[in-house]
mmCIF file with all atom_site columns, C-alpha atoms in Angstrom:
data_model
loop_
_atom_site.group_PDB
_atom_site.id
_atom_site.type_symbol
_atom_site.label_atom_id
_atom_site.label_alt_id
_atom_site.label_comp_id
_atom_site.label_asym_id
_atom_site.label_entity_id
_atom_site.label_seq_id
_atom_site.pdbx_PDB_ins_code
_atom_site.Cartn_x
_atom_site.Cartn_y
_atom_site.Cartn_z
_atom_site.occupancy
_atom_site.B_iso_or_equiv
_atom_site.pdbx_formal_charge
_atom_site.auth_seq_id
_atom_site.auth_comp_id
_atom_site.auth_asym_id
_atom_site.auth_atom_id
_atom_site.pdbx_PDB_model_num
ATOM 1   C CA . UNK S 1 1   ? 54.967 -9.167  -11.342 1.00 84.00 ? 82  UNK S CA 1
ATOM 2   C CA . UNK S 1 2   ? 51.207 -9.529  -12.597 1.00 88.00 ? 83  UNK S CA 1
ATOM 3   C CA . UNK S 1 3   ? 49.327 -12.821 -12.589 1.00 88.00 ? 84  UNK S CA 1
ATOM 4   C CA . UNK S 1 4   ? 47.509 -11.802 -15.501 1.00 84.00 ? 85  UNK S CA 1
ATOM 5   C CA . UNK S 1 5   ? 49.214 -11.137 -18.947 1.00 84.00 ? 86  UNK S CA 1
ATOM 6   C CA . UNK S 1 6   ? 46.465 -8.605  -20.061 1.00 89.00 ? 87  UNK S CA 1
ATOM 7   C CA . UNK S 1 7   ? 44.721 -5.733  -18.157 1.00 89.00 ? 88  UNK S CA 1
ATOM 8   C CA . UNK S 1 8   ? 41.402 -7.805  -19.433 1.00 86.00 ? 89  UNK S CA 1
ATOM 9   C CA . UNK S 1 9   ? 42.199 -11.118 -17.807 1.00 89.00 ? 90  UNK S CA 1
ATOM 10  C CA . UNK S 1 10  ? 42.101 -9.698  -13.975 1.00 92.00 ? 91  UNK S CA 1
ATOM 11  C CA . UNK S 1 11  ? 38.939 -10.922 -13.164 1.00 92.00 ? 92  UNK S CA 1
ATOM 12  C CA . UNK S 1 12  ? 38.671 -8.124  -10.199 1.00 93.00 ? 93  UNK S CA 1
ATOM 13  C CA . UNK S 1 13  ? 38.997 -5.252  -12.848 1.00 94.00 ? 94  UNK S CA 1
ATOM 14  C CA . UNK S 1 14  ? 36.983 -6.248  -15.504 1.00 94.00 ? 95  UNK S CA 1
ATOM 15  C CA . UNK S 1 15  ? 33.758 -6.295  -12.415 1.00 94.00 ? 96  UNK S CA 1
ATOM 16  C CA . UNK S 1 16  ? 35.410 -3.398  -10.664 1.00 96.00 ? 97  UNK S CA 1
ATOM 17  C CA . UNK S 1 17  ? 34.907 -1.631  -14.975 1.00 96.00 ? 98  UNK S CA 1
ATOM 18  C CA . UNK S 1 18  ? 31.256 -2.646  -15.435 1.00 96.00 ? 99  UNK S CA 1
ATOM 19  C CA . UNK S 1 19  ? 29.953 -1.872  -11.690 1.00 97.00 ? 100 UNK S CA 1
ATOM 20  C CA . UNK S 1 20  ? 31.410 1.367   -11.832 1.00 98.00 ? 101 UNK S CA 1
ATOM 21  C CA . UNK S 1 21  ? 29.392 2.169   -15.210 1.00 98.00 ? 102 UNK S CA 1
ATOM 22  C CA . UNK S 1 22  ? 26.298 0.317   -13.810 1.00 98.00 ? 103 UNK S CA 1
ATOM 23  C CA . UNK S 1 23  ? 26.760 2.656   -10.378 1.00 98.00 ? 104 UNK S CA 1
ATOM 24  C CA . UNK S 1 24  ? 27.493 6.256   -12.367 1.00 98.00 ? 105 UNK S CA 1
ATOM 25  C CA . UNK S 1 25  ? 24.054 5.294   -14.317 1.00 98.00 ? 106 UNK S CA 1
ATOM 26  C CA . UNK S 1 26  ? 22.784 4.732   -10.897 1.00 98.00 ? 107 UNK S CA 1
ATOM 27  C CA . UNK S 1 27  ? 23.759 7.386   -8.950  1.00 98.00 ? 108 UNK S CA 1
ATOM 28  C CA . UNK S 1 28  ? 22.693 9.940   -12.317 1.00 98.00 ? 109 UNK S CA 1
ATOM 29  C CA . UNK S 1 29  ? 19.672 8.086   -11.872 1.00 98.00 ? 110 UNK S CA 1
ATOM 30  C CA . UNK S 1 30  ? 18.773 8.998   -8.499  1.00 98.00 ? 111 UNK S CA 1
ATOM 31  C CA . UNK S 1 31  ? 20.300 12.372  -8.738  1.00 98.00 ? 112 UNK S CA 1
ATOM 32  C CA . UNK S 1 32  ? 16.924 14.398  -9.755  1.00 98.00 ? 113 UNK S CA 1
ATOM 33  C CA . UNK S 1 33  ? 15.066 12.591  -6.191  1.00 98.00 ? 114 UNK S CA 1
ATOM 34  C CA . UNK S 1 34  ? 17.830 13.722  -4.238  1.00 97.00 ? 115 UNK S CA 1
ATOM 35  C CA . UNK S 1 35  ? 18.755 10.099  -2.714  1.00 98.00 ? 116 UNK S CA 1
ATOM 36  C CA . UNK S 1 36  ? 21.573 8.624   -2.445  1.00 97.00 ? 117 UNK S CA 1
ATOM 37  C CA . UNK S 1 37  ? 22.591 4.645   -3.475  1.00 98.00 ? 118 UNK S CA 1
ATOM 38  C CA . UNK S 1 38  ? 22.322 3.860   -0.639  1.00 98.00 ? 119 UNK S CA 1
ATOM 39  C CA . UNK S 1 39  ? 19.518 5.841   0.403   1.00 98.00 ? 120 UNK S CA 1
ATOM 40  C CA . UNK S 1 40  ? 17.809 3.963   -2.673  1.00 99.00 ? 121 UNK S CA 1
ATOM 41  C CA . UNK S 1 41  ? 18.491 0.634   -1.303  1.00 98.00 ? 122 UNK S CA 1
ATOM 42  C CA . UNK S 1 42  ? 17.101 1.116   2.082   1.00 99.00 ? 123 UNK S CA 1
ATOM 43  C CA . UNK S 1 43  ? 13.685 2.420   0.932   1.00 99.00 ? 124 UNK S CA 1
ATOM 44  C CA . UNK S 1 44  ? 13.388 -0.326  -1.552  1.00 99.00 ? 125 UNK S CA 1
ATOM 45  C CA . UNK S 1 45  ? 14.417 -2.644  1.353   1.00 99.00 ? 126 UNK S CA 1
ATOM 46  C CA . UNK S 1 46  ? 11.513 -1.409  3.503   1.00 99.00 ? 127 UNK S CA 1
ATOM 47  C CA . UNK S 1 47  ? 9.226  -0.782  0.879   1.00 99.00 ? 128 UNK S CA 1
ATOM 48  C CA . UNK S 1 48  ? 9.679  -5.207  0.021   1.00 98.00 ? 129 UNK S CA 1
ATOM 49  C CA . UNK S 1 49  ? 9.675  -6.158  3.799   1.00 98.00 ? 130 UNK S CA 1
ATOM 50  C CA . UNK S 1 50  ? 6.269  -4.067  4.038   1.00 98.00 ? 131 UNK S CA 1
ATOM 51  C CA . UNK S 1 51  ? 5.346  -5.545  0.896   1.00 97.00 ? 132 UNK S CA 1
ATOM 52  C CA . UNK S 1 52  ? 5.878  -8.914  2.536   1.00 97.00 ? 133 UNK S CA 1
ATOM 53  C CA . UNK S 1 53  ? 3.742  -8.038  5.513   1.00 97.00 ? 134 UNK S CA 1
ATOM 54  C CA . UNK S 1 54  ? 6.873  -8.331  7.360   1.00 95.00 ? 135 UNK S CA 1
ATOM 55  C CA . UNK S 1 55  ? 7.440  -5.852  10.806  1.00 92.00 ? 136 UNK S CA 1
ATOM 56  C CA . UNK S 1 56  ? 10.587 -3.808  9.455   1.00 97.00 ? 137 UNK S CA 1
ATOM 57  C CA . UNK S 1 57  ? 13.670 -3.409  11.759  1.00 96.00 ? 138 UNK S CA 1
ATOM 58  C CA . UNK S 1 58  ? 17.141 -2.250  11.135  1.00 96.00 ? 139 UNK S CA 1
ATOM 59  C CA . UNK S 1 59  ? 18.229 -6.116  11.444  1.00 95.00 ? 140 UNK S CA 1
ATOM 60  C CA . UNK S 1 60  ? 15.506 -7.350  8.809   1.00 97.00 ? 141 UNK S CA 1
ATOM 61  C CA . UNK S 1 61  ? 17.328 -4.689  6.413   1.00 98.00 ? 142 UNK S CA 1
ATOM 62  C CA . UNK S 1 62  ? 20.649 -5.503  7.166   1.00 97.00 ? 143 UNK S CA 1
ATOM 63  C CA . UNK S 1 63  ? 19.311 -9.534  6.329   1.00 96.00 ? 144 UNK S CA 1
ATOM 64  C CA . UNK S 1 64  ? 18.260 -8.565  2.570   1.00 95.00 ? 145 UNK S CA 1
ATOM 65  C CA . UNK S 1 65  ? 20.461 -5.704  1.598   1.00 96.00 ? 146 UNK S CA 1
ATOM 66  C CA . UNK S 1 66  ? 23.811 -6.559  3.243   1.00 94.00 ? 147 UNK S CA 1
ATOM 67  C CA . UNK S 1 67  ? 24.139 -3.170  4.184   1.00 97.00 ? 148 UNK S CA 1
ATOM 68  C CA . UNK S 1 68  ? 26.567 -2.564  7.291   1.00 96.00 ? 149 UNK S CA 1
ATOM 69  C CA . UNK S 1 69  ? 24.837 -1.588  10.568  1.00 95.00 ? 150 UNK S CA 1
ATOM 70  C CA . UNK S 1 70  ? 26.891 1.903   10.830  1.00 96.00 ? 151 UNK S CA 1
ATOM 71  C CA . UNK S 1 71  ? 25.958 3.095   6.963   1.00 97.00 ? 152 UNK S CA 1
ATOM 72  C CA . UNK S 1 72  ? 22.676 1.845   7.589   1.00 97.00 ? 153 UNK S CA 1
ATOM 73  C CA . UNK S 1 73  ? 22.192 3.789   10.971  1.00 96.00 ? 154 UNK S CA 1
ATOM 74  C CA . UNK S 1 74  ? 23.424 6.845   8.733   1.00 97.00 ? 155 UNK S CA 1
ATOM 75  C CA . UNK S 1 75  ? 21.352 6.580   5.882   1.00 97.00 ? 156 UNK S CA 1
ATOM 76  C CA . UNK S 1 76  ? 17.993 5.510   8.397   1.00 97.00 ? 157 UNK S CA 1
ATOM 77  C CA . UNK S 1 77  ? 18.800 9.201   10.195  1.00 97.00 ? 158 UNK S CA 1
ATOM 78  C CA . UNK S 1 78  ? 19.195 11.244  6.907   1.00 98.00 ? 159 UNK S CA 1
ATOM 79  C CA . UNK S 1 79  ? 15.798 9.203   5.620   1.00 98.00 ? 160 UNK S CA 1
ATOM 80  C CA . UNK S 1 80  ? 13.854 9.756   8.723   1.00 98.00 ? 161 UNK S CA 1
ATOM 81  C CA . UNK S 1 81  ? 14.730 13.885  8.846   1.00 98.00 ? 162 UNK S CA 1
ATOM 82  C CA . UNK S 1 82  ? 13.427 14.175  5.527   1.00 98.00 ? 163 UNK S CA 1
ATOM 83  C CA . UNK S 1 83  ? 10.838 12.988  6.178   1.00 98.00 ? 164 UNK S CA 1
ATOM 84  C CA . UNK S 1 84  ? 10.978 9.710   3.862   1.00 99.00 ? 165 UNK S CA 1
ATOM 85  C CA . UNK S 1 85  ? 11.257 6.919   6.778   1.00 99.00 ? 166 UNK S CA 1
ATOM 86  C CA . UNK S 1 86  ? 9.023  6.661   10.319  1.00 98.00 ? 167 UNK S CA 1
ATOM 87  C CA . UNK S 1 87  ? 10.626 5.112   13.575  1.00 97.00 ? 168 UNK S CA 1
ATOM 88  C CA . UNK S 1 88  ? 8.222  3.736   16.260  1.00 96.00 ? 169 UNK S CA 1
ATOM 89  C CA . UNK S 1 89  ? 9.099  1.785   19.432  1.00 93.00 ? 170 UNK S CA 1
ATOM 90  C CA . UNK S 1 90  ? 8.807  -2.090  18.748  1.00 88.00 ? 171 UNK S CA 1
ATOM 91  C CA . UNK S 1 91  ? 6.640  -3.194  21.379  1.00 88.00 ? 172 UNK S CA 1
ATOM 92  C CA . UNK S 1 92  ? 7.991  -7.049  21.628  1.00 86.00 ? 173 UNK S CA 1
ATOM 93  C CA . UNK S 1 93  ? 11.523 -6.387  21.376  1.00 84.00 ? 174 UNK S CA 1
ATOM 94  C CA . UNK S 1 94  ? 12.833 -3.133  23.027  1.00 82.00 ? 175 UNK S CA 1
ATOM 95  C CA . UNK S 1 95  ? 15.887 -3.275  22.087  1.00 87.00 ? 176 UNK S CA 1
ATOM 96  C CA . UNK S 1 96  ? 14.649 -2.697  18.237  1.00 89.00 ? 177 UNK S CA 1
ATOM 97  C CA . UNK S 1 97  ? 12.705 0.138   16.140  1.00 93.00 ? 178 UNK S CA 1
ATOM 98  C CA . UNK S 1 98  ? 9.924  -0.734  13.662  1.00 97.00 ? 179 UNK S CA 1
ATOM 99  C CA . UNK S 1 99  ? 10.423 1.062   10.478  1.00 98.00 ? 180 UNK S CA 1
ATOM 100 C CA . UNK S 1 100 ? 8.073  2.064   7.802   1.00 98.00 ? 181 UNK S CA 1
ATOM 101 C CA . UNK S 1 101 ? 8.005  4.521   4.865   1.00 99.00 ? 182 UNK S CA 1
ATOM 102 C CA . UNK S 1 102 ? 6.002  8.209   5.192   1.00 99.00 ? 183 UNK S CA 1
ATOM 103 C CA . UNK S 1 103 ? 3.272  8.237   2.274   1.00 98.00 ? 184 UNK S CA 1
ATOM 104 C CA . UNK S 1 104 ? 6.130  10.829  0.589   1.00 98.00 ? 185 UNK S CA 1
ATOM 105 C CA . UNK S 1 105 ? 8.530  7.824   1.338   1.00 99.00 ? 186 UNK S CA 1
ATOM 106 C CA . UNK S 1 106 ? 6.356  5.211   -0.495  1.00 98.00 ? 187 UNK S CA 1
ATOM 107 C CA . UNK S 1 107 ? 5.922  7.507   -3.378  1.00 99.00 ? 188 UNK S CA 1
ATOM 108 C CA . UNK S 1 108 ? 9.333  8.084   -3.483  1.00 99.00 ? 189 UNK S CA 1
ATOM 109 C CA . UNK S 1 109 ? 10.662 4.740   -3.738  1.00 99.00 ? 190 UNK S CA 1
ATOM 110 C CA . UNK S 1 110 ? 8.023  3.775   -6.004  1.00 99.00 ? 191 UNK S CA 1
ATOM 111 C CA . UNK S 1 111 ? 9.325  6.679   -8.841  1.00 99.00 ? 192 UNK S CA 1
ATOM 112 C CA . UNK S 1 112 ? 12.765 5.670   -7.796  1.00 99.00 ? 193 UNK S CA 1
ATOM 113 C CA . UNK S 1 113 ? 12.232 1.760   -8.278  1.00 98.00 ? 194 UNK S CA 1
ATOM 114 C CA . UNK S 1 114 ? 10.590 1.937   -11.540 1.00 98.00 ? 195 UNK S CA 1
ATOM 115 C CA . UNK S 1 115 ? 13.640 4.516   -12.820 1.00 98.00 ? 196 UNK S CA 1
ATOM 116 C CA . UNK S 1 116 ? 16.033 1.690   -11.137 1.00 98.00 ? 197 UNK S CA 1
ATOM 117 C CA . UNK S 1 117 ? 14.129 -1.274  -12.854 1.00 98.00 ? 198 UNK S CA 1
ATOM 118 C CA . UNK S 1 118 ? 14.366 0.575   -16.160 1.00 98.00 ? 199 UNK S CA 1
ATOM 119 C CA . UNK S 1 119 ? 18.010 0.920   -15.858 1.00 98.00 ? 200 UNK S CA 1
ATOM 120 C CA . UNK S 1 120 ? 18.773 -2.931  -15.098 1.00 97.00 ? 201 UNK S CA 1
ATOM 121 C CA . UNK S 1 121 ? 16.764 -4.025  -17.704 1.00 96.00 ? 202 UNK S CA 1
ATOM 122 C CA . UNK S 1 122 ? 18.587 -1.797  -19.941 1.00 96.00 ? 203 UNK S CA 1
ATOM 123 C CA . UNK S 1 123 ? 21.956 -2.200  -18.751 1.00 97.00 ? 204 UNK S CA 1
ATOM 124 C CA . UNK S 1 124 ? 22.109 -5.447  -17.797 1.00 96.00 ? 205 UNK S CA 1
ATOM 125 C CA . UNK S 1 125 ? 19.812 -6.713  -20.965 1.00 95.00 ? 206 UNK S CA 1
ATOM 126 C CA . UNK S 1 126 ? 22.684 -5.988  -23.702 1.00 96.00 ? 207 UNK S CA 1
ATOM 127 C CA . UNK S 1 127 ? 23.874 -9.172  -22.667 1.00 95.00 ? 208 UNK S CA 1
ATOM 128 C CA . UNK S 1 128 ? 20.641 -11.110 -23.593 1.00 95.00 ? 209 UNK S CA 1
ATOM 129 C CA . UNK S 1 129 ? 18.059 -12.888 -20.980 1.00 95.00 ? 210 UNK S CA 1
ATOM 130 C CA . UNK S 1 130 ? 20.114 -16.319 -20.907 1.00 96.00 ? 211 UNK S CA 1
ATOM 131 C CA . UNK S 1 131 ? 23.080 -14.592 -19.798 1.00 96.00 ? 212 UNK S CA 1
ATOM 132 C CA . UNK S 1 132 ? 21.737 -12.485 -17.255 1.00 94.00 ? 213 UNK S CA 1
ATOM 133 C CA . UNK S 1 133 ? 19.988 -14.999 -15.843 1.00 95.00 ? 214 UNK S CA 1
ATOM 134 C CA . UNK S 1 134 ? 23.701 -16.893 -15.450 1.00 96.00 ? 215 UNK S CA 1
ATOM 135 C CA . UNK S 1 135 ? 24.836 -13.689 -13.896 1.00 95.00 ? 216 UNK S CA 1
ATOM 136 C CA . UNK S 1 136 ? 22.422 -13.457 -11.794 1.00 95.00 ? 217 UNK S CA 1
ATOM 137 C CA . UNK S 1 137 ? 22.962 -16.993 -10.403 1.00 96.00 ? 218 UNK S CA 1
ATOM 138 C CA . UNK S 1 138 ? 26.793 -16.541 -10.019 1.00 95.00 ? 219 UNK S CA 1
ATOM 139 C CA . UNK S 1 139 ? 26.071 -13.375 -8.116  1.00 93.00 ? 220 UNK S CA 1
ATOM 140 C CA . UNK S 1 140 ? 23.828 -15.113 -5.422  1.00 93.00 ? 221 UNK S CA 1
ATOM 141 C CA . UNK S 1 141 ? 26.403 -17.932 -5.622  1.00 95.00 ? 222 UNK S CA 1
ATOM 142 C CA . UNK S 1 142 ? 29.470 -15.486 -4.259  1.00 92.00 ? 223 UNK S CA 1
ATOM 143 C CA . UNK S 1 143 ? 26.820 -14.324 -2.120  1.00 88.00 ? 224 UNK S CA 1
ATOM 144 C CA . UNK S 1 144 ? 26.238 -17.360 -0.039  1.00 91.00 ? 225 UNK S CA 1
ATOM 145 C CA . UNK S 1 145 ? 30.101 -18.029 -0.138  1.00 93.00 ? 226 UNK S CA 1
ATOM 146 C CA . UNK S 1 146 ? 30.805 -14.957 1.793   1.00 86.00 ? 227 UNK S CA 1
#
């Protein structure tokens, strides 16, 4: 009936076991700023494209973060009524927005990114540098595959 002999063998529920940990430290993270995962990912998203000296658009953040166009639009609206995220009319391409973070956006994401780095570094760092660096690599690998 099972492919796998053990509960430990199924490749799907060991990663399903240690995201799930990594993503409760997350979300407890974020908690006291009042943003969401998601939320977190956009701002940090913007805050690198800006970074970059790159114009922002809901495309250039879908391009780095993966996120689906839908949960993006939904997180973009809850970010701009608080105030966090700016819309303005992207004057060569109309069909787009420009987006950029408020000054309480930048500040935001800046708290939140250093409490993020912190966690990674701690979570991921039990494992020692050589193999989180392998990680790492295997991730991006099933990245480009799909």
């Amino acid at each position: 009936m099972f492919k796998n002999a053990e509960p430990s063998q199924s490749i799907g529920l060991q990663f399903w076991s240690v995201y799930s940990k990594w993503q409760l430290r997350v979300i407890s993270c974020l908690k006291p700023l009042n943003i969401t995962h998601t939320q977190f990912v956009v701002l940090t998203a913007i805050l690198w494209l800006e970074d970059q000296h790159q114009i922002v658009t809901q495309a250039s953040v879908v391009a780095i973060t993966g996120i689906d166009k839908m949960t993006l639009s939904k997180s973009l609206k809850n970010l701009v009524f608080q105030g966090f995220v700016v819309k303005s009319k992207n004057e060569s391409d109309s069909r787009s927005l420009i987006l950029r973070l408020s000054d309480d956006g930048e500040l935001l994401t800046k708290k939140a990114l250093f409490l993020i780095e912190n966690l990674d570094e701690e979570f991921f760092g039990i494992i020692g540098q050589k193999k989180e660096n392998d990680f790492r690599e295997l991730l991006l690998e099933y990245k480009k595959c799909l």
